[in-house]
Amino acid sequence: DGGITQSPKYLFRKEGQNVTLSCEQNLNHDAMYWYRQDPGQGLRLIYYSQIVNDFQKGDIAEGYSVSREKKESFPLTVTSAQKNPTAFYLCASSIQGSAVTQYFGPGTRLLVL
Amino acid sequence: DQQVKQNSPSLSVQEGRISILNCDYTNSMFDYFLWYKKYPAEGPTFLISISSIKDKNEDGRFTVFLNKSAKHLSLHIVPSQPGDSAVYFCAAPRANAGGTSYGKLTFGQGTILTVHP
């Protein structure tokens, strides 16, 4: 089955710790995205990548980092600089960066211990 | 600046009746709009979209209406079913004088729809 997978489903972070959220897609999509969802708010764009080895900051990139070494993978690292990391993180992809419709993974909920 | 707004946090409807979810936008350069449906602890799924050259798009029980002069769009679900209970987000690709950036979506805050049996 084609789709987007995110792991883990739940992730716990200790103070001062970096954690990495995985996102993999087998849709052969060029573009991938990371969003954050907080209660009562819409999805906010963290980072996006239109092509391998290239990525751009979104609206709330501070405290996060990404890499795009492979077309199918776009991991997100939540660094210790992100002071309010507790949220639901969603990865998405689209055929191209110019495509309108994005397809989302199931999400990862990050909690701080 | 919240360019896409869903002012109703929640909506409760009886099964079989019509659900109307509303969305307002402030950027007159938006030229495409999408609706996504999201169940708890899952990713959003694409539902329906509309281009600004149209004022209506229909797909089965779902119809989206666009009123450009009012900068308003709405999603109608007829008849509503309990399985439609979810959070609904409207979204639009970023747009400015340089053109539309289709890859970057701006989302509304979402409306929680509850359909009662």
PDB file of C-alpha atoms in Angstrom:
ATOM      1  CA  ASP A   1       0.000   0.000   0.000  1.00  0.00           C
ATOM      2  CA  GLY A   2       1.211   3.483  -0.832  1.00  0.00           C
ATOM      3  CA  GLY A   3       1.187   6.028   1.920  1.00  0.00           C
ATOM      4  CA  ILE A   4       2.969   8.034   4.546  1.00  0.00           C
ATOM      5  CA  THR A   5       4.161   6.501   7.778  1.00  0.00           C
ATOM      6  CA  GLN A   6       5.223   8.326  10.892  1.00  0.00           C
ATOM      7  CA  SER A   7       6.910   6.835  13.890  1.00  0.00           C
ATOM      8  CA  PRO A   8       6.651   6.601  16.757  1.00  0.00           C
ATOM      9  CA  LYS A   9       2.973   7.274  17.453  1.00  0.00           C
ATOM     10  CA  TYR A  10       3.875   8.699  20.872  1.00  0.00           C
ATOM     11  CA  LEU A  11       7.223  10.139  21.901  1.00  0.00           C
ATOM     12  CA  PHE A  12       8.415  11.409  25.243  1.00  0.00           C
ATOM     13  CA  ARG A  13      11.136  13.970  25.591  1.00  0.00           C
ATOM     14  CA  LYS A  14      13.121  14.862  28.654  1.00  0.00           C
ATOM     15  CA  GLU A  15      14.277  18.397  29.352  1.00  0.00           C
ATOM     16  CA  GLY A  16      17.328  19.326  27.275  1.00  0.00           C
ATOM     17  CA  GLN A  17      16.983  16.309  25.003  1.00  0.00           C
ATOM     18  CA  ASN A  18      16.837  16.256  21.225  1.00  0.00           C
ATOM     19  CA  VAL A  19      14.337  13.850  19.675  1.00  0.00           C
ATOM     20  CA  THR A  20      13.801  12.843  16.069  1.00  0.00           C
ATOM     21  CA  LEU A  21      10.445  12.096  14.471  1.00  0.00           C
ATOM     22  CA  SER A  22      10.429   9.824  11.472  1.00  0.00           C
ATOM     23  CA  CYS A  23       8.444  10.372   8.263  1.00  0.00           C
ATOM     24  CA  GLU A  24       8.598   8.001   5.308  1.00  0.00           C
ATOM     25  CA  GLN A  25       6.554   7.981   2.101  1.00  0.00           C
ATOM     26  CA  ASN A  26       6.391   5.487  -0.741  1.00  0.00           C
ATOM     27  CA  LEU A  27       4.199   7.646  -2.974  1.00  0.00           C
ATOM     28  CA  ASN A  28       7.180   8.844  -5.026  1.00  0.00           C
ATOM     29  CA  HIS A  29       6.281  12.408  -4.084  1.00  0.00           C
ATOM     30  CA  ASP A  30       8.882  15.122  -4.540  1.00  0.00           C
ATOM     31  CA  ALA A  31       7.657  17.483  -1.823  1.00  0.00           C
ATOM     32  CA  MET A  32       7.357  16.830   1.895  1.00  0.00           C
ATOM     33  CA  TYR A  33       6.186  18.962   4.808  1.00  0.00           C
ATOM     34  CA  TRP A  34       6.141  19.077   8.592  1.00  0.00           C
ATOM     35  CA  TYR A  35       3.283  20.690  10.502  1.00  0.00           C
ATOM     36  CA  ARG A  36       2.523  21.162  14.140  1.00  0.00           C
ATOM     37  CA  GLN A  37      -0.987  21.104  15.554  1.00  0.00           C
ATOM     38  CA  ASP A  38      -1.870  22.589  18.941  1.00  0.00           C
ATOM     39  CA  PRO A  39      -5.317  22.418  20.563  1.00  0.00           C
ATOM     40  CA  GLY A  40      -7.754  24.886  19.041  1.00  0.00           C
ATOM     41  CA  GLN A  41      -5.333  25.887  16.332  1.00  0.00           C
ATOM     42  CA  GLY A  42      -4.880  25.011  12.741  1.00  0.00           C
ATOM     43  CA  LEU A  43      -1.837  23.305  11.345  1.00  0.00           C
ATOM     44  CA  ARG A  44       1.287  25.455  11.296  1.00  0.00           C
ATOM     45  CA  LEU A  45       4.120  24.811   8.865  1.00  0.00           C
ATOM     46  CA  ILE A  46       7.496  24.021  10.417  1.00  0.00           C
ATOM     47  CA  TYR A  47       9.662  23.034   7.446  1.00  0.00           C
ATOM     48  CA  TYR A  48       9.116  21.905   3.900  1.00  0.00           C
ATOM     49  CA  SER A  49      11.206  20.326   1.172  1.00  0.00           C
ATOM     50  CA  GLN A  50      10.392  20.551  -2.516  1.00  0.00           C
ATOM     51  CA  ILE A  51      13.182  18.236  -3.635  1.00  0.00           C
ATOM     52  CA  VAL A  52      15.903  16.011  -2.249  1.00  0.00           C
ATOM     53  CA  ASN A  53      18.771  17.826  -0.528  1.00  0.00           C
ATOM     54  CA  ASP A  54      16.773  21.031  -0.287  1.00  0.00           C
ATOM     55  CA  PHE A  55      14.481  22.344   2.420  1.00  0.00           C
ATOM     56  CA  GLN A  56      13.038  25.656   3.550  1.00  0.00           C
ATOM     57  CA  LYS A  57      11.869  27.090   6.847  1.00  0.00           C
ATOM     58  CA  GLY A  58       8.176  27.420   7.407  1.00  0.00           C
ATOM     59  CA  ASP A  59       6.406  29.727   9.816  1.00  0.00           C
ATOM     60  CA  ILE A  60       7.647  28.228  13.093  1.00  0.00           C
ATOM     61  CA  ALA A  61      11.055  26.683  12.330  1.00  0.00           C
ATOM     62  CA  GLU A  62      12.843  27.868  15.471  1.00  0.00           C
ATOM     63  CA  GLY A  63      13.922  24.958  17.638  1.00  0.00           C
ATOM     64  CA  TYR A  64      13.519  22.411  14.834  1.00  0.00           C
ATOM     65  CA  SER A  65      15.807  20.941  12.205  1.00  0.00           C
ATOM     66  CA  VAL A  66      15.263  18.634   9.225  1.00  0.00           C
ATOM     67  CA  SER A  67      17.173  16.756   6.573  1.00  0.00           C
ATOM     68  CA  ARG A  68      16.179  15.420   3.150  1.00  0.00           C
ATOM     69  CA  GLU A  69      18.874  13.007   2.077  1.00  0.00           C
ATOM     70  CA  LYS A  70      16.443  10.622   0.411  1.00  0.00           C
ATOM     71  CA  LYS A  71      13.294  11.290  -1.556  1.00  0.00           C
ATOM     72  CA  GLU A  72      11.194   9.052   0.646  1.00  0.00           C
ATOM     73  CA  SER A  73      12.401  10.309   4.033  1.00  0.00           C
ATOM     74  CA  PHE A  74      12.059  13.652   5.825  1.00  0.00           C
ATOM     75  CA  PRO A  75      12.945  13.333   9.532  1.00  0.00           C
ATOM     76  CA  LEU A  76      12.247  16.172  11.951  1.00  0.00           C
ATOM     77  CA  THR A  77      14.454  16.812  14.980  1.00  0.00           C
ATOM     78  CA  VAL A  78      12.962  18.705  17.890  1.00  0.00           C
ATOM     79  CA  THR A  79      15.916  20.287  19.628  1.00  0.00           C
ATOM     80  CA  SER A  80      16.304  21.446  23.209  1.00  0.00           C
ATOM     81  CA  ALA A  81      15.925  25.000  21.886  1.00  0.00           C
ATOM     82  CA  GLN A  82      12.227  24.343  21.270  1.00  0.00           C
ATOM     83  CA  LYS A  83      10.766  25.467  24.584  1.00  0.00           C
ATOM     84  CA  ASN A  84       7.219  24.297  24.006  1.00  0.00           C
ATOM     85  CA  PRO A  85       7.495  21.045  22.075  1.00  0.00           C
ATOM     86  CA  THR A  86       4.344  19.335  23.329  1.00  0.00           C
ATOM     87  CA  ALA A  87       2.116  19.043  20.265  1.00  0.00           C
ATOM     88  CA  PHE A  88       0.822  16.726  17.557  1.00  0.00           C
ATOM     89  CA  TYR A  89       3.255  16.602  14.652  1.00  0.00           C
ATOM     90  CA  LEU A  90       2.057  15.832  11.147  1.00  0.00           C
ATOM     91  CA  CYS A  91       4.097  14.990   8.096  1.00  0.00           C
ATOM     92  CA  ALA A  92       2.678  15.439   4.611  1.00  0.00           C
ATOM     93  CA  SER A  93       3.737  15.026   1.020  1.00  0.00           C
ATOM     94  CA  SER A  94       2.620  16.180  -2.394  1.00  0.00           C
ATOM     95  CA  ILE A  95       3.478  15.098  -5.923  1.00  0.00           C
ATOM     96  CA  GLN A  96       5.409  18.281  -6.510  1.00  0.00           C
ATOM     97  CA  GLY A  97       6.017  21.449  -4.590  1.00  0.00           C
ATOM     98  CA  SER A  98       3.576  23.117  -6.921  1.00  0.00           C
ATOM     99  CA  ALA A  99       0.836  20.581  -6.278  1.00  0.00           C
ATOM    100  CA  VAL A 100      -2.061  21.757  -4.179  1.00  0.00           C
ATOM    101  CA  THR A 101      -3.228  18.568  -2.521  1.00  0.00           C
ATOM    102  CA  GLN A 102      -1.134  17.279   0.342  1.00  0.00           C
ATOM    103  CA  TYR A 103      -1.413  13.806   1.835  1.00  0.00           C
ATOM    104  CA  PHE A 104      -0.848  13.402   5.533  1.00  0.00           C
ATOM    105  CA  GLY A 105       0.635  10.739   7.747  1.00  0.00           C
ATOM    106  CA  PRO A 106      -1.034   9.555  10.972  1.00  0.00           C
ATOM    107  CA  GLY A 107       0.961  11.920  13.183  1.00  0.00           C
ATOM    108  CA  THR A 108       3.246  11.704  16.209  1.00  0.00           C
ATOM    109  CA  ARG A 109       2.257  13.068  19.596  1.00  0.00           C
ATOM    110  CA  LEU A 110       5.248  14.487  21.456  1.00  0.00           C
ATOM    111  CA  LEU A 111       5.050  14.885  25.211  1.00  0.00           C
ATOM    112  CA  VAL A 112       7.572  16.409  27.566  1.00  0.00           C
ATOM    113  CA  LEU A 113       8.415  14.558  30.781  1.00  0.00           C
TER     114      LEU A 113
ATOM    115  CA  ASP B   1      -2.013  37.199  10.824  1.00  0.00           C
ATOM    116  CA  GLN B   2      -4.721  34.556  10.557  1.00  0.00           C
ATOM    117  CA  GLN B   3      -5.577  34.770   6.877  1.00  0.00           C
ATOM    118  CA  VAL B   4      -7.949  31.808   6.984  1.00  0.00           C
ATOM    119  CA  LYS B   5     -10.490  31.764   9.781  1.00  0.00           C
ATOM    120  CA  GLN B   6     -13.055  29.274  10.953  1.00  0.00           C
ATOM    121  CA  ASN B   7     -15.011  31.198  13.546  1.00  0.00           C
ATOM    122  CA  SER B   8     -17.155  28.333  14.776  1.00  0.00           C
ATOM    123  CA  PRO B   9     -15.132  25.978  16.977  1.00  0.00           C
ATOM    124  CA  SER B  10     -17.877  23.376  16.959  1.00  0.00           C
ATOM    125  CA  LEU B  11     -21.119  22.353  15.260  1.00  0.00           C
ATOM    126  CA  SER B  12     -23.682  19.777  16.353  1.00  0.00           C
ATOM    127  CA  VAL B  13     -26.143  18.298  13.838  1.00  0.00           C
ATOM    128  CA  GLN B  14     -28.739  15.548  13.800  1.00  0.00           C
ATOM    129  CA  GLU B  15     -28.144  12.588  11.524  1.00  0.00           C
ATOM    130  CA  GLY B  16     -29.801  13.092   8.135  1.00  0.00           C
ATOM    131  CA  ARG B  17     -29.798  16.880   8.376  1.00  0.00           C
ATOM    132  CA  ILE B  18     -27.469  19.309   6.615  1.00  0.00           C
ATOM    133  CA  SER B  19     -24.125  20.328   8.111  1.00  0.00           C
ATOM    134  CA  ILE B  20     -22.755  23.709   7.045  1.00  0.00           C
ATOM    135  CA  LEU B  21     -19.182  24.543   7.936  1.00  0.00           C
ATOM    136  CA  ASN B  22     -17.951  28.037   7.277  1.00  0.00           C
ATOM    137  CA  CYS B  23     -14.600  29.561   6.469  1.00  0.00           C
ATOM    138  CA  ASP B  24     -13.585  33.194   5.898  1.00  0.00           C
ATOM    139  CA  TYR B  25     -10.390  34.483   4.377  1.00  0.00           C
ATOM    140  CA  THR B  26      -8.744  37.874   4.204  1.00  0.00           C
ATOM    141  CA  ASN B  27      -6.250  37.486   1.371  1.00  0.00           C
ATOM    142  CA  SER B  28      -7.987  38.311  -1.880  1.00  0.00           C
ATOM    143  CA  MET B  29      -5.123  36.701  -3.785  1.00  0.00           C
ATOM    144  CA  PHE B  30      -6.057  33.208  -2.656  1.00  0.00           C
ATOM    145  CA  ASP B  31      -7.161  31.339  -5.774  1.00  0.00           C
ATOM    146  CA  TYR B  32      -7.712  27.823  -4.517  1.00  0.00           C
ATOM    147  CA  PHE B  33      -9.271  26.347  -1.415  1.00  0.00           C
ATOM    148  CA  LEU B  34      -9.307  22.903   0.146  1.00  0.00           C
ATOM    149  CA  TRP B  35     -11.234  21.161   2.893  1.00  0.00           C
ATOM    150  CA  TYR B  36      -9.621  18.484   5.018  1.00  0.00           C
ATOM    151  CA  LYS B  37     -11.267  16.117   7.491  1.00  0.00           C
ATOM    152  CA  LYS B  38      -9.422  14.907  10.566  1.00  0.00           C
ATOM    153  CA  TYR B  39     -10.265  12.213  13.086  1.00  0.00           C
ATOM    154  CA  PRO B  40      -8.629  12.329  16.552  1.00  0.00           C
ATOM    155  CA  ALA B  41      -5.026  11.114  16.633  1.00  0.00           C
ATOM    156  CA  GLU B  42      -4.963  10.728  12.839  1.00  0.00           C
ATOM    157  CA  GLY B  43      -3.657  12.831   9.994  1.00  0.00           C
ATOM    158  CA  PRO B  44      -6.047  14.995   7.959  1.00  0.00           C
ATOM    159  CA  THR B  45      -7.466  13.543   4.764  1.00  0.00           C
ATOM    160  CA  PHE B  46      -8.286  15.602   1.712  1.00  0.00           C
ATOM    161  CA  LEU B  47     -12.020  16.002   1.191  1.00  0.00           C
ATOM    162  CA  ILE B  48     -12.830  18.466  -1.563  1.00  0.00           C
ATOM    163  CA  SER B  49     -11.411  21.574  -3.193  1.00  0.00           C
ATOM    164  CA  ILE B  50     -12.515  24.524  -5.280  1.00  0.00           C
ATOM    165  CA  SER B  51     -10.787  26.892  -7.642  1.00  0.00           C
ATOM    166  CA  SER B  52     -11.572  30.589  -7.489  1.00  0.00           C
ATOM    167  CA  ILE B  53     -12.900  30.472 -11.036  1.00  0.00           C
ATOM    168  CA  LYS B  54     -15.838  28.436  -9.757  1.00  0.00           C
ATOM    169  CA  ASP B  55     -18.477  29.180  -7.171  1.00  0.00           C
ATOM    170  CA  LYS B  56     -19.489  25.593  -6.474  1.00  0.00           C
ATOM    171  CA  ASN B  57     -17.955  22.144  -6.506  1.00  0.00           C
ATOM    172  CA  GLU B  58     -19.853  18.997  -5.641  1.00  0.00           C
ATOM    173  CA  ASP B  59     -18.667  15.493  -4.773  1.00  0.00           C
ATOM    174  CA  GLY B  60     -21.342  13.133  -3.545  1.00  0.00           C
ATOM    175  CA  ARG B  61     -22.698  14.348  -0.221  1.00  0.00           C
ATOM    176  CA  PHE B  62     -20.128  17.147  -0.062  1.00  0.00           C
ATOM    177  CA  THR B  63     -20.483  20.532  -1.755  1.00  0.00           C
ATOM    178  CA  VAL B  64     -18.236  23.522  -1.358  1.00  0.00           C
ATOM    179  CA  PHE B  65     -19.510  27.010  -2.165  1.00  0.00           C
ATOM    180  CA  LEU B  66     -17.261  29.986  -2.748  1.00  0.00           C
ATOM    181  CA  ASN B  67     -18.364  33.618  -2.466  1.00  0.00           C
ATOM    182  CA  LYS B  68     -15.374  35.649  -3.583  1.00  0.00           C
ATOM    183  CA  SER B  69     -16.949  39.042  -2.987  1.00  0.00           C
ATOM    184  CA  ALA B  70     -17.567  38.090   0.634  1.00  0.00           C
ATOM    185  CA  LYS B  71     -14.286  36.165   0.924  1.00  0.00           C
ATOM    186  CA  HIS B  72     -16.276  33.279   2.303  1.00  0.00           C
ATOM    187  CA  LEU B  73     -16.528  29.595   1.591  1.00  0.00           C
ATOM    188  CA  SER B  74     -18.699  26.914   3.077  1.00  0.00           C
ATOM    189  CA  LEU B  75     -18.811  23.136   3.085  1.00  0.00           C
ATOM    190  CA  HIS B  76     -22.239  21.497   2.984  1.00  0.00           C
ATOM    191  CA  ILE B  77     -22.698  17.872   3.963  1.00  0.00           C
ATOM    192  CA  VAL B  78     -26.067  16.389   3.021  1.00  0.00           C
ATOM    193  CA  PRO B  79     -27.252  14.138   4.542  1.00  0.00           C
ATOM    194  CA  SER B  80     -24.990  14.166   7.566  1.00  0.00           C
ATOM    195  CA  GLN B  81     -23.940  10.812   9.000  1.00  0.00           C
ATOM    196  CA  PRO B  82     -22.416   9.916  12.381  1.00  0.00           C
ATOM    197  CA  GLY B  83     -19.219   8.894  10.588  1.00  0.00           C
ATOM    198  CA  ASP B  84     -18.845  12.500   9.463  1.00  0.00           C
ATOM    199  CA  SER B  85     -18.078  13.483  13.059  1.00  0.00           C
ATOM    200  CA  ALA B  86     -14.546  14.897  12.872  1.00  0.00           C
ATOM    201  CA  VAL B  87     -12.607  18.148  12.762  1.00  0.00           C
ATOM    202  CA  TYR B  88     -12.863  19.977   9.449  1.00  0.00           C
ATOM    203  CA  PHE B  89     -10.141  22.362   8.292  1.00  0.00           C
ATOM    204  CA  CYS B  90     -10.283  24.752   5.395  1.00  0.00           C
ATOM    205  CA  ALA B  91      -6.980  25.657   3.793  1.00  0.00           C
ATOM    206  CA  ALA B  92      -5.602  27.811   1.002  1.00  0.00           C
ATOM    207  CA  PRO B  93      -2.235  27.876  -0.779  1.00  0.00           C
ATOM    208  CA  ARG B  94      -0.144  30.891   0.118  1.00  0.00           C
ATOM    209  CA  ALA B  95      -0.499  33.779  -2.289  1.00  0.00           C
ATOM    210  CA  ASN B  96       1.102  37.177  -2.630  1.00  0.00           C
ATOM    211  CA  ALA B  97       2.032  39.617  -5.358  1.00  0.00           C
ATOM    212  CA  GLY B  98       4.730  37.201  -6.494  1.00  0.00           C
ATOM    213  CA  GLY B  99       2.170  34.511  -7.217  1.00  0.00           C
ATOM    214  CA  THR B 100       0.676  31.467  -5.566  1.00  0.00           C
ATOM    215  CA  SER B 101       2.888  29.086  -3.648  1.00  0.00           C
ATOM    216  CA  TYR B 102       0.846  25.955  -4.017  1.00  0.00           C
ATOM    217  CA  GLY B 103       3.026  23.920  -1.752  1.00  0.00           C
ATOM    218  CA  LYS B 104       2.522  26.062   1.316  1.00  0.00           C
ATOM    219  CA  LEU B 105      -0.938  25.823   2.802  1.00  0.00           C
ATOM    220  CA  THR B 106      -2.505  28.145   5.330  1.00  0.00           C
ATOM    221  CA  PHE B 107      -5.024  26.352   7.541  1.00  0.00           C
ATOM    222  CA  GLY B 108      -7.986  27.608   9.519  1.00  0.00           C
ATOM    223  CA  GLN B 109      -8.356  26.673  13.176  1.00  0.00           C
ATOM    224  CA  GLY B 110     -10.776  23.869  12.454  1.00  0.00           C
ATOM    225  CA  THR B 111     -14.431  23.166  13.330  1.00  0.00           C
ATOM    226  CA  ILE B 112     -15.430  20.106  15.326  1.00  0.00           C
ATOM    227  CA  LEU B 113     -18.509  18.536  13.736  1.00  0.00           C
ATOM    228  CA  THR B 114     -20.599  16.147  15.810  1.00  0.00           C
ATOM    229  CA  VAL B 115     -23.408  14.276  14.072  1.00  0.00           C
ATOM    230  CA  HIS B 116     -25.869  12.720  16.508  1.00  0.00           C
ATOM    231  CA  PRO B 117     -27.738   9.501  15.590  1.00  0.00           C
TER     232      PRO B 117
END
